[in-house]
């Protein structure tokens, strides 16, 4: 098993035409059962004047209206606790996994026993992608419990016969102890937590060369796709860092980078993925950035048909050097359309601020984007708050350089506030980058 290049060679290198045939078969199965067994989907289909048999090709799926998170929330409030899109029978329910609720009321998701098995299998595939092999000591610093990433990667470790340390996103000192003994070889966490662990490692005077850790994969929030952040994680922990992406409504670990680092590979046999132009609703051309819209092809319990993720990326089906045929998103997730900041006519994303902040060695990894109101003028003020690495850093000299860097990236100049080290709260989970104190 260990010498194999792919976790599941047949499916991962399937010809595109065969893969698309498989997707179509699964899509028809899914549409039919949702139409017959879910009043939620049946109403939506009828409203759009569509029957499952009208979808004759993968491209036809564009005619089905997308489902937003707000619609799921409304449906679950009106028909608690799971809404009328539960398609699996009660006896087949396996696990409950609500969304984190970081952007509002959590949405409940159920996995059937088969869904849990499928998730473990594709997660093992996505971990194999970035080089995890049997015998690896996997330090799993993704949160366990209700947040699904911890569980799915744990199950995948069992499948791959890894030695897993289910520490979760806590106990930073213990994380470092386990790097030393038993000597974890793989770390999974959010990128902000990885940076936090790296800071502590340096403070304890331990060189990354003295720990056996060799690779890590980081997801749950943006960051790893930012080259400067990735390099900081790689240097700080002495590893090769890879990007991971998923979302609770669809699946925690539905894409990861392979060792080529050529973008996120999707598990297209389980999830049909589209990039959609938000203004026109049309499908994007290959390479064009759009909102990712996802459809469950195998999910039994609470299937999503055209879930509007709000996350932005491009797609390509160009063959990757690794030999896998499944579509990729080069450069990873480019932002959440929810997080877009409009300031003095310019539009930008926190990830762009991160790119600039992380390119300054004099600054720590923490930053915030604070939005306030100038009460005199009634206009917005956007301030990027950062921390200097030490007392020796000359803020007066740094300020104009930082403003220039931000201006070049964002096409607008925010205010800048350089604070002493440790002024901003560290996080072991998802970092909250935007603080909105505007008078509404
Ligand atoms: Zn690849």
XYZ file of C-alpha atoms and ligand atoms in Angstrom:
441
model
C 0.000 0.000 0.000
C 2.787 2.430 0.969
C 4.572 2.435 -2.393
C 1.453 3.261 -4.353
C 1.237 6.638 -6.014
C -2.542 6.986 -5.656
C -4.901 5.945 -2.890
C -7.519 4.832 -5.388
C -5.718 4.576 -8.763
C -8.731 3.537 -10.855
C -10.956 6.428 -9.895
C -8.239 9.080 -9.576
C -6.884 8.532 -13.093
C -10.178 7.756 -14.817
C -10.517 9.253 -18.309
C -12.549 12.463 -18.224
C -15.219 10.938 -20.460
C -15.622 7.930 -18.138
C -15.587 10.194 -15.088
C -18.312 12.366 -16.608
C -20.373 9.296 -17.466
C -20.104 8.161 -13.846
C -21.073 11.655 -12.631
C -24.112 11.670 -14.899
C -25.310 8.273 -13.642
C -24.949 9.389 -10.054
C -26.560 12.752 -10.731
C -29.641 11.103 -12.224
C -29.917 8.816 -9.204
C -29.631 11.807 -6.869
C -32.111 14.048 -8.717
C -34.715 11.295 -8.898
C -34.613 10.437 -5.212
C -34.588 14.115 -4.163
C -37.576 14.829 -6.390
C -39.514 11.818 -5.126
C -38.615 11.936 -1.458
C -37.895 15.565 -0.510
C -40.758 18.088 -0.525
C -38.123 20.843 -0.297
C -36.521 19.871 -3.602
C -39.788 18.919 -5.250
C -41.193 22.413 -4.620
C -38.053 24.041 -5.980
C -38.035 21.875 -9.102
C -41.709 22.526 -9.779
C -41.238 26.255 -9.337
C -38.437 26.174 -11.893
C -40.566 23.983 -14.197
C -38.035 21.152 -14.178
C -38.292 17.388 -13.781
C -35.289 15.133 -13.131
C -35.613 13.639 -16.630
C -35.114 17.122 -18.148
C -31.494 17.004 -16.998
C -29.972 15.048 -19.873
C -26.362 16.185 -19.569
C -24.097 17.540 -16.849
C -24.368 20.973 -18.472
C -28.170 20.896 -18.078
C -27.771 21.199 -14.318
C -27.451 24.970 -14.862
C -31.278 25.072 -15.149
C -31.717 23.998 -11.516
C -31.768 27.049 -9.207
C -28.889 27.083 -6.694
C -29.540 26.671 -2.947
C -28.058 29.242 -0.582
C -27.076 28.778 3.051
C -29.795 31.228 4.055
C -32.402 29.064 2.319
C -31.151 26.052 4.272
C -31.361 28.027 7.522
C -34.901 29.157 6.710
C -35.927 25.617 5.787
C -34.507 24.164 9.017
C -36.198 26.875 11.090
C -39.527 26.216 9.384
C -39.148 22.420 9.582
C -36.802 21.716 12.500
C -34.337 20.298 13.047
C -33.211 19.130 9.599
C -35.616 20.638 7.055
C -37.487 18.690 4.409
C -34.447 17.612 2.488
C -33.567 14.576 4.611
C -33.678 11.755 2.121
C -32.193 8.866 4.134
C -34.353 6.861 6.513
C -33.984 7.432 10.230
C -32.398 4.014 10.781
C -29.604 4.918 8.341
C -28.567 8.141 10.094
C -24.981 7.969 11.296
C -23.704 11.338 12.526
C -24.853 14.913 13.070
C -22.493 17.675 11.926
C -23.759 21.259 12.095
C -21.836 24.057 10.396
C -19.647 26.096 12.764
C -22.065 29.005 12.805
C -19.214 31.504 12.315
C -21.411 33.268 9.761
C -24.804 32.950 11.494
C -27.171 30.259 12.789
C -25.577 26.821 12.226
C -27.033 24.602 9.524
C -27.471 20.964 10.561
C -26.043 18.237 8.400
C -26.474 14.487 8.795
C -24.261 11.758 7.429
C -25.742 8.319 6.931
C -23.486 5.394 7.813
C -22.628 5.098 4.146
C -21.954 8.857 3.916
C -19.464 8.538 6.790
C -17.767 5.667 4.972
C -17.601 7.580 1.682
C -16.263 10.659 3.467
C -13.520 8.617 5.156
C -12.572 7.131 1.797
C -12.333 10.388 -0.145
C -10.565 12.039 2.792
C -7.942 9.281 2.739
C -7.564 10.050 -0.973
C -7.098 13.767 -0.333
C -4.505 13.030 2.378
C -2.651 10.547 0.162
C -2.600 13.392 -2.407
C -0.196 15.421 -0.288
C 1.943 12.469 0.692
C 0.491 10.876 3.847
C 1.361 7.164 3.907
C 0.775 4.162 6.195
C 2.874 4.431 9.321
C 2.862 8.225 9.383
C 2.266 9.756 12.806
C -0.552 12.183 12.106
C -1.043 14.913 14.683
C -4.632 15.907 14.098
C -5.016 19.480 15.365
C -8.288 19.996 13.540
C -11.126 20.401 16.042
C -12.951 17.209 16.879
C -16.594 16.993 17.885
C -19.158 18.907 15.944
C -16.683 20.388 13.487
C -16.319 17.709 10.848
C -12.731 18.103 9.712
C -11.347 16.415 12.836
C -13.567 13.371 12.459
C -13.152 12.874 8.727
C -9.361 13.037 8.844
C -9.370 10.738 11.881
C -11.409 8.125 10.021
C -9.120 8.521 7.006
C -6.038 7.899 9.175
C -7.576 4.622 10.305
C -8.198 3.623 6.676
C -4.614 4.436 5.715
C -3.181 2.647 8.756
C -1.558 5.769 10.156
C -0.815 6.349 13.827
C -3.101 9.246 14.725
C -2.847 11.615 17.695
C -6.366 13.049 18.132
C -5.271 16.161 20.021
C -7.665 18.613 18.382
C -7.183 22.380 18.229
C -5.908 22.915 21.771
C -2.976 22.476 24.147
C -0.284 24.224 22.137
C 2.515 23.134 24.487
C 1.434 19.513 24.171
C 1.344 19.888 20.384
C 5.041 20.731 20.554
C 5.755 17.905 23.017
C 4.292 15.435 20.507
C 6.488 16.866 17.740
C 9.408 15.756 19.886
C 7.985 12.503 21.171
C 6.649 10.273 19.640
C 7.714 12.569 16.794
C 4.714 13.388 14.634
C 5.450 13.366 10.910
C 2.243 15.054 9.668
C 0.322 18.014 11.123
C -3.264 18.942 10.255
C -4.670 22.272 11.494
C -5.971 25.649 10.458
C -3.201 27.818 8.990
C -3.561 30.410 11.770
C -3.108 27.734 14.411
C -0.075 26.330 12.582
C 1.507 29.788 12.691
C 0.711 30.052 16.381
C 2.346 26.680 17.084
C 5.374 27.766 15.025
C 5.686 30.943 17.124
C 5.655 28.882 20.347
C 8.165 26.434 18.901
C 10.569 29.314 18.262
C 9.926 30.760 21.724
C 10.820 27.404 23.258
C 14.093 27.539 21.358
C 13.422 24.361 19.365
C 14.762 24.326 15.824
C 12.384 22.965 13.159
C 15.334 20.799 12.075
C 15.195 18.951 15.387
C 11.666 17.578 14.909
C 10.665 14.788 12.504
C 7.599 16.681 11.216
C 7.828 16.588 7.401
C 4.528 17.795 5.985
C 1.260 19.396 6.942
C -2.027 20.291 5.398
C -3.951 23.357 6.432
C -7.584 24.289 5.931
C -10.787 25.407 7.625
C -10.024 29.011 6.698
C -8.052 30.853 4.058
C -4.303 31.315 4.329
C -2.435 28.385 2.856
C -3.129 29.630 -0.674
C -1.229 32.827 0.200
C 2.362 32.104 -0.753
C 3.856 34.284 1.996
C 1.741 32.508 4.653
C 2.597 29.097 3.297
C 6.300 29.939 3.382
C 6.014 31.151 6.969
C 4.393 27.863 8.002
C 6.985 25.875 6.064
C 9.917 27.747 7.565
C 8.461 27.877 11.073
C 7.786 24.154 11.268
C 10.378 22.854 8.799
C 7.781 21.172 6.599
C 6.193 21.079 3.189
C 2.756 22.750 3.561
C -0.311 21.906 1.474
C -3.738 23.455 1.087
C -6.987 21.804 2.175
C -10.582 22.889 1.578
C -14.063 21.766 2.440
C -17.295 23.023 3.928
C -19.687 21.425 6.352
C -22.747 21.390 4.094
C -20.882 19.438 1.404
C -17.960 17.693 3.048
C -15.037 18.702 5.227
C -12.190 17.576 3.009
C -13.415 17.533 -0.573
C -10.230 18.923 -2.091
C -6.533 19.070 -1.369
C -3.315 19.828 -3.171
C -1.220 17.029 -4.559
C 2.565 17.051 -4.272
C 2.771 19.202 -7.419
C 1.057 22.035 -5.459
C -0.798 22.867 -8.655
C -4.121 23.744 -7.066
C -6.841 21.942 -5.122
C -7.896 18.613 -6.669
C -11.623 17.924 -6.231
C -13.206 14.528 -5.509
C -15.385 14.793 -8.572
C -16.833 11.304 -8.369
C -18.579 12.362 -5.139
C -19.158 16.078 -5.712
C -20.061 17.784 -8.978
C -18.332 21.129 -8.976
C -19.128 24.237 -11.025
C -17.679 27.769 -11.083
C -20.504 30.216 -11.752
C -20.456 33.869 -12.754
C -22.414 35.510 -9.912
C -23.763 38.281 -12.160
C -25.053 36.145 -15.020
C -25.598 32.744 -13.372
C -23.710 31.209 -16.310
C -20.915 28.698 -16.011
C -17.418 30.243 -16.064
C -14.897 29.435 -18.754
C -11.937 27.278 -17.658
C -9.625 29.484 -15.597
C -12.253 32.187 -15.011
C -12.975 32.927 -11.339
C -16.526 32.335 -10.149
C -18.570 31.174 -7.165
C -18.200 27.450 -6.494
C -21.505 25.604 -6.727
C -21.582 21.983 -5.569
C -23.834 18.987 -5.964
C -23.648 15.772 -3.957
C -23.452 12.780 -6.255
C -23.310 10.088 -3.565
C -24.596 11.734 -0.366
C -27.548 9.837 1.062
C -28.766 11.765 4.081
C -29.015 15.516 3.365
C -28.032 15.880 -0.276
C -27.225 19.288 -1.684
C -28.178 20.043 -5.243
C -26.315 23.087 -6.542
C -25.231 24.503 -3.187
C -24.068 28.106 -3.606
C -20.870 28.090 -1.511
C -20.026 31.805 -1.745
C -16.383 30.773 -2.137
C -14.523 31.986 -5.196
C -12.184 29.941 -7.368
C -11.487 28.923 -10.932
C -11.583 25.385 -12.322
C -9.449 23.558 -14.837
C -9.649 20.016 -16.152
C -6.195 20.230 -17.694
C -4.271 17.099 -16.733
C -2.070 17.648 -13.659
C 1.557 16.496 -13.710
C 0.623 14.050 -10.924
C -1.537 12.116 -13.399
C -4.835 12.656 -11.609
C -7.691 13.559 -13.952
C -10.011 15.250 -11.453
C -10.541 19.002 -11.876
C -8.370 21.460 -9.983
C -8.679 24.996 -8.676
C -5.285 26.579 -9.348
C -4.307 28.977 -6.576
C -6.960 27.495 -4.271
C -9.898 29.465 -2.888
C -9.458 33.104 -3.789
C -11.900 34.547 -1.254
C -15.353 34.328 0.164
C -17.788 36.588 -1.561
C -19.253 37.226 1.954
C -15.937 38.679 3.098
C -15.544 41.145 0.277
C -14.790 44.630 1.572
C -15.879 47.630 -0.435
C -13.867 50.677 0.599
C -13.758 53.991 -1.232
C -14.958 52.270 -4.363
C -12.343 49.498 -4.310
C -13.234 45.859 -3.675
C -10.844 43.553 -1.875
C -10.654 40.419 0.275
C -8.921 39.736 3.621
C -6.684 37.268 1.843
C -5.121 40.151 -0.110
C -4.351 42.035 3.110
C -2.837 38.828 4.476
C -0.577 38.528 1.452
C 0.872 41.985 2.108
C 1.145 41.650 5.904
C 2.902 38.295 5.659
C 5.461 39.702 3.227
C 6.879 41.904 6.034
C 9.345 40.013 8.232
C 9.090 42.788 10.865
C 5.446 41.901 11.553
C 3.903 38.937 13.380
C 1.333 36.668 11.726
C -1.678 38.315 13.346
C -3.728 41.048 11.733
C -7.244 42.471 11.788
C -9.228 44.569 9.375
C -11.302 47.008 11.423
C -14.212 48.822 9.864
C -15.558 51.891 11.668
C -17.593 54.942 10.779
C -16.185 58.470 10.544
C -19.070 60.124 12.367
C -18.263 63.606 11.107
C -18.391 62.554 7.478
C -20.578 59.481 7.747
C -18.056 57.508 5.690
C -16.348 54.191 6.411
C -12.858 53.944 7.809
C -10.897 50.778 7.133
C -7.892 50.163 9.372
C -5.441 47.314 9.018
C -4.155 46.468 12.515
C -0.868 44.593 12.662
C 1.748 43.749 15.301
C 5.459 44.471 15.174
C 7.680 41.496 15.893
C 9.665 43.275 18.642
C 10.334 46.622 20.302
C 13.278 47.161 17.937
C 11.044 47.468 14.896
C 10.793 51.111 13.828
C 7.069 51.685 13.236
C 7.651 55.141 11.753
C 9.887 53.691 9.051
C 7.598 50.704 8.451
C 4.306 52.619 8.189
C 4.788 54.160 4.712
C 6.196 50.900 3.312
C 3.212 48.942 4.583
C 0.772 51.519 3.205
C 2.517 51.378 -0.162
C 2.326 47.573 -0.215
C -1.374 47.646 0.674
C -2.115 50.295 -1.942
C -0.432 48.230 -4.652
C -2.430 45.111 -3.737
C -5.820 46.637 -2.832
C -5.806 49.694 -5.126
C -6.875 51.759 -2.129
C -4.941 52.856 0.966
C -6.429 51.785 4.304
C -5.365 53.285 7.627
C -2.636 51.312 9.372
C -2.156 50.709 13.095
C 1.059 48.987 14.188
C 0.698 47.575 17.708
C 3.172 45.845 20.055
C 3.545 42.071 19.817
C 0.748 39.991 21.432
C -1.821 42.834 21.315
C -4.147 40.745 19.157
C -5.786 37.571 20.400
C -4.399 34.264 19.039
C -6.739 31.584 17.871
C -6.612 27.799 17.772
C -9.628 27.623 15.490
C -10.702 29.930 12.700
C -9.186 33.386 12.852
C -11.639 36.271 12.735
C -9.981 38.813 10.488
C -12.721 41.371 9.977
C -14.041 43.416 12.896
C -17.022 45.429 11.740
C -17.887 48.277 14.123
C -19.612 50.451 11.573
C -22.757 52.335 12.568
C -25.371 50.702 10.411
Zn -2.079 16.871 -9.144
